[in-house]
Structure formats: structure tokens, C-alpha cells
C-alpha atoms as one frame of an Amber mdcrd trajectory, in Angstrom:
protein
  25.509 -26.721 -39.246  25.687 -22.935 -39.602  22.531 -21.083 -40.665  22.683
 -17.427 -41.616  19.660 -15.131 -41.739  19.380 -13.537 -45.211  17.742 -10.454
 -43.710  19.841  -9.427 -40.682  22.860 -11.763 -41.166  22.385 -13.351 -37.737
  24.317 -16.638 -37.408  22.847 -19.761 -35.784  24.780 -22.945 -35.024  22.340
 -25.917 -35.016  22.875 -29.696 -34.987  23.203 -31.298 -38.405  20.354 -33.732
 -37.850  17.803 -31.012 -37.025  17.499 -30.060 -40.717  16.218 -33.043 -42.797
  17.418 -33.691 -46.302  14.085 -32.474 -47.683  14.585 -29.182 -45.837  12.358
 -27.205 -43.490  11.244 -23.653 -42.711  13.139 -21.730 -40.035  12.545 -18.327
 -38.476  15.103 -15.812 -37.225  14.632 -14.920 -33.561  16.196 -11.505 -34.163
  14.105 -10.120 -37.035  11.362 -12.812 -37.400  12.416 -13.517 -40.965  11.209
 -16.923 -42.237  12.988 -18.855 -44.978  13.449 -22.389 -46.242  16.690 -24.265
 -45.522  17.710 -27.637 -46.996  19.924 -30.210 -45.321  23.637 -30.649 -45.922
  22.912 -32.970 -48.830  20.646 -30.468 -50.526  20.953 -26.888 -51.682  20.036
 -23.910 -49.546  17.123 -21.896 -50.921  15.331 -18.916 -49.539  11.577 -18.467
 -49.272  10.179 -15.314 -47.806   7.097 -16.281 -45.794   6.503 -12.786 -44.450
   5.632 -10.383 -47.232   6.446  -6.794 -46.220   8.101  -7.069 -42.799  11.470
  -5.421 -42.211  13.393  -6.141 -39.033  15.461  -3.621 -37.055  18.684  -2.405
 -38.536  21.533  -4.779 -37.831  24.446  -2.468 -38.546  24.937  -1.632 -34.876
  23.970  -5.053 -33.482  26.725  -7.156 -31.903  27.335 -10.604 -33.267  25.806
 -13.341 -31.144  25.015 -17.007 -31.341  21.710 -18.551 -30.304  19.244 -21.180
 -31.424  16.321 -20.317 -33.681  13.035 -19.501 -31.978  10.876 -21.299 -34.501
  11.513 -24.475 -36.531   8.812 -26.449 -38.341   9.191 -29.604 -40.391   8.705
 -28.842 -44.071   8.605 -32.534 -44.988   4.938 -32.887 -43.889   3.353 -29.555
 -44.943   4.040 -25.843 -45.290   3.582 -23.385 -42.443  -0.090 -22.684 -41.815
  -1.284 -19.273 -42.933  -2.842 -18.628 -39.521   0.532 -19.192 -37.872   2.182
 -16.713 -40.221  -0.575 -14.201 -39.528  -0.022 -14.572 -35.782   3.714 -14.096
 -36.293   3.067 -10.931 -38.293   0.778  -9.573 -35.581   3.342 -10.325 -32.876
   6.078  -8.622 -34.882   3.896  -5.545 -35.476   2.958  -5.434 -31.803   6.620
  -5.591 -30.814   7.449  -2.715 -33.164   4.571  -0.592 -31.820   5.631  -1.326
 -28.246   9.214  -0.264 -28.916   8.025   2.877 -30.689   5.768   3.756 -27.750
   8.636   3.215 -25.306  10.886   5.498 -27.331   8.194   8.190 -27.497   7.582
   7.957 -23.758  11.308   8.224 -23.051  11.629  11.265 -25.315   8.629  12.946
 -23.715  10.019  12.340 -20.225  13.311  14.009 -21.146  11.635  17.197 -22.432
  11.209  19.986 -19.831   7.576  20.490 -18.858   6.021  23.915 -19.272   4.392
  25.744 -16.369   0.933  24.996 -17.726   1.722  21.298 -18.099   3.078  21.149
 -14.540  -0.021  22.948 -13.239  -2.378  20.621 -15.114  -0.455  17.593 -13.873
  -0.740  18.842 -10.287  -4.493  19.346 -10.695  -4.905  15.862 -12.168  -2.932
  14.322  -9.309  -5.040  16.209  -6.774  -8.272  15.049  -8.441  -7.038  11.466
  -8.495  -6.088  11.707  -4.821  -9.524  13.115  -3.956 -11.185  10.315  -5.908
  -9.224   7.678  -3.997  -9.906   9.289  -0.586 -13.384  10.881  -0.907 -13.977
  11.157   2.832 -10.706  12.792   3.855 -12.378  16.188   4.401 -15.070  14.700
   6.607 -12.475  12.784   8.604 -10.324  15.885   9.123 -13.378  17.947  10.137
 -14.420  15.320  12.660 -10.942  15.228  14.155 -10.802  19.014  14.411 -14.213
  19.135  16.102 -13.125  16.444  18.555  -9.765  18.016  19.410 -10.861  21.682
  19.322 -12.117  22.221  22.923  -8.941  22.707  24.951 -10.143  25.067  27.719
 -12.276  23.902  30.686 -15.177  26.082  29.500 -15.309  24.252  26.178 -15.399
  20.719  27.587 -18.250  18.770  25.963 -21.334  18.071  28.023 -20.669  14.334
  28.002 -17.192  14.850  29.475 -18.620  17.058  32.226 -21.265  14.473  33.084
 -18.705  11.684  33.176 -16.327  13.724  35.367 -19.176  14.596  37.738 -20.128
  10.944  38.141 -16.528   9.945  38.812 -16.107  12.703  41.414 -19.383  11.765
  43.096 -18.376   8.115  43.467 -14.907   9.074  44.718 -16.491  11.331  47.348
 -18.803   8.539  48.461 -15.833   6.183  48.733 -13.872   8.656  50.893 -16.876
   9.227  53.172 -17.355   5.471  53.504 -13.711   4.925  54.436 -13.793   7.739
  57.021 -17.038   6.443  58.539 -15.678   2.877  58.739 -12.434   4.084  60.349
 -14.364   6.070  62.992 -16.932   3.334  63.668 -14.582   0.348  63.762 -11.695
   2.129  65.463 -11.344  -0.550  68.170 -11.337  -3.397  65.655  -8.717  -1.661
  63.508  -6.386  -0.989  66.444  -6.657  -4.625  67.546  -5.897  -5.896  64.041
  -3.146  -3.343  63.347  -1.515  -2.197  66.602   0.861   0.104  64.724  -2.135
   2.253  63.695  -3.290   2.911  67.266  -1.642   6.345  67.519  -3.015   7.479
  64.159  -6.493   6.206  64.944  -6.543   8.136  68.240  -5.517  11.326  66.451
  -8.187  10.740  63.805 -10.885   9.994  66.400 -10.045  13.109  68.430 -10.206
  15.233  65.281 -13.593  13.784  64.341 -14.898  14.375  67.871 -13.736  17.986
  67.621 -15.599  18.432  64.327 -18.723  16.835  65.774 -18.581  19.179  68.768
 -18.358  22.181  66.448 -21.298  20.840  64.424 -23.387  20.350  67.545 -22.613
  23.905  68.731 -23.566  25.392  65.360 -26.814  23.441  65.241 -27.672  24.402
  68.848 -27.153  28.099  68.142 -29.177  27.850  64.942 -32.088  26.194  66.740
 -32.071  28.834  69.481 -32.117  31.624  66.895 -35.048  30.006  65.162 -36.990
  29.714  68.421 -36.343  33.343  69.358
């Protein structure tokens, strides 16, 4: 069965048994027009259930075939007024949405003036500052942390830490040298290949000790005199 919208001339092919002999209300999915259609055995009549609604112009619309978006059995009762009111609101909302989209598209195509561009930049900067309120504090902290590049500008904590590390390294070196001099025989027995190096090291240490003893002896004599 072919149903034609009296408002926008949209054609709908529906099964014959979907329209009873007593008829029923149908609604066009293209323009939301509602009218009453009788079965094949009856006569087609038109009832306008939406008072002052006009759908979009159909002169430039291509011909298409689809099923109706709304069918309600007229044999039991007429369409509820609340349903029609909801349909009107949805149709008005759709029209307002399309109008807003067209306005937005037209506004986007117009060239912006210098003042509009400047205001937009300020608004974007304010929005960015609102999203990241602590970015200045973060940048300042990073600059303060990375600023001292010369040795004279090293923070006090870094100096203290470096001094502690150097002190412990010095103690470790002294401990290794003392152990090598004290346990020279044990080391040469355990590692025969190190005998030559240990002898050189021991002779060097003995030389330094002799110099130390001479310096101390001269110092003591000068103090006594």
C-alpha cells in the first residue's frame, strides 16, 4: 500500500494489513505531519493533528522510500493530546537546533576582526590559567632549582652532601692503604702475583714514614732550643 504525505509529498510503501479497515493515524518521518489514513476498503481522508507546524521545503529533497516513524491504531482511540504536544516540542527543538547550526556555520565563515581575535586570545588565556592555576608557581620552583650552575652558587645542602661523600671516600682509601701495609705478608701469600707491587708500595710507605720522622725530630729539637 502506498501512502503519500499531503504536506511534503513523501512516499511510503507499507504492508496492506498494517492499515485496518477502520483506518488509523500516521505521521510523516520527514516533516512530522500527522493525518488519518483508511484501509484499502475505505476512503482516504486527511486530518491535521498538528495545528501550525510547517516542515522543511521539499522542492530540493530527493525522492526516497522509508517506513513511517509513527503509527497508532485509530480503531481504539485518537492520539493523546500529550503525545501530540511532545511531538510538537520535538519538532520545534529540531528546527531550533538546525537554525543554531546554520548560524554557527555562518559565523565561522565570517572573517574575525582584530578586536574579536584579541578578545578570543584573552579568553583562551584566562581559561588556560583557570585550568592550570599553579603553573607560575611550578615554573618558579623549577627555575629556582635549576638556576645555580656555577660552583659558587651550589646550595648548602649539596655542599654538605658532597663533603660527607668525600670524607667517607677518604676514610675508605686510608683504610685500604693501612690494610695493604699491615697485612702485606698475608696478601703476598694469597696473591703471589702482587708480591712485586706490594714491595714497591711498602718501600714507598717506609720512605714517607722516614721523612715524617725526620720532620718531627727537627720540629721537636727546634721547640726545645
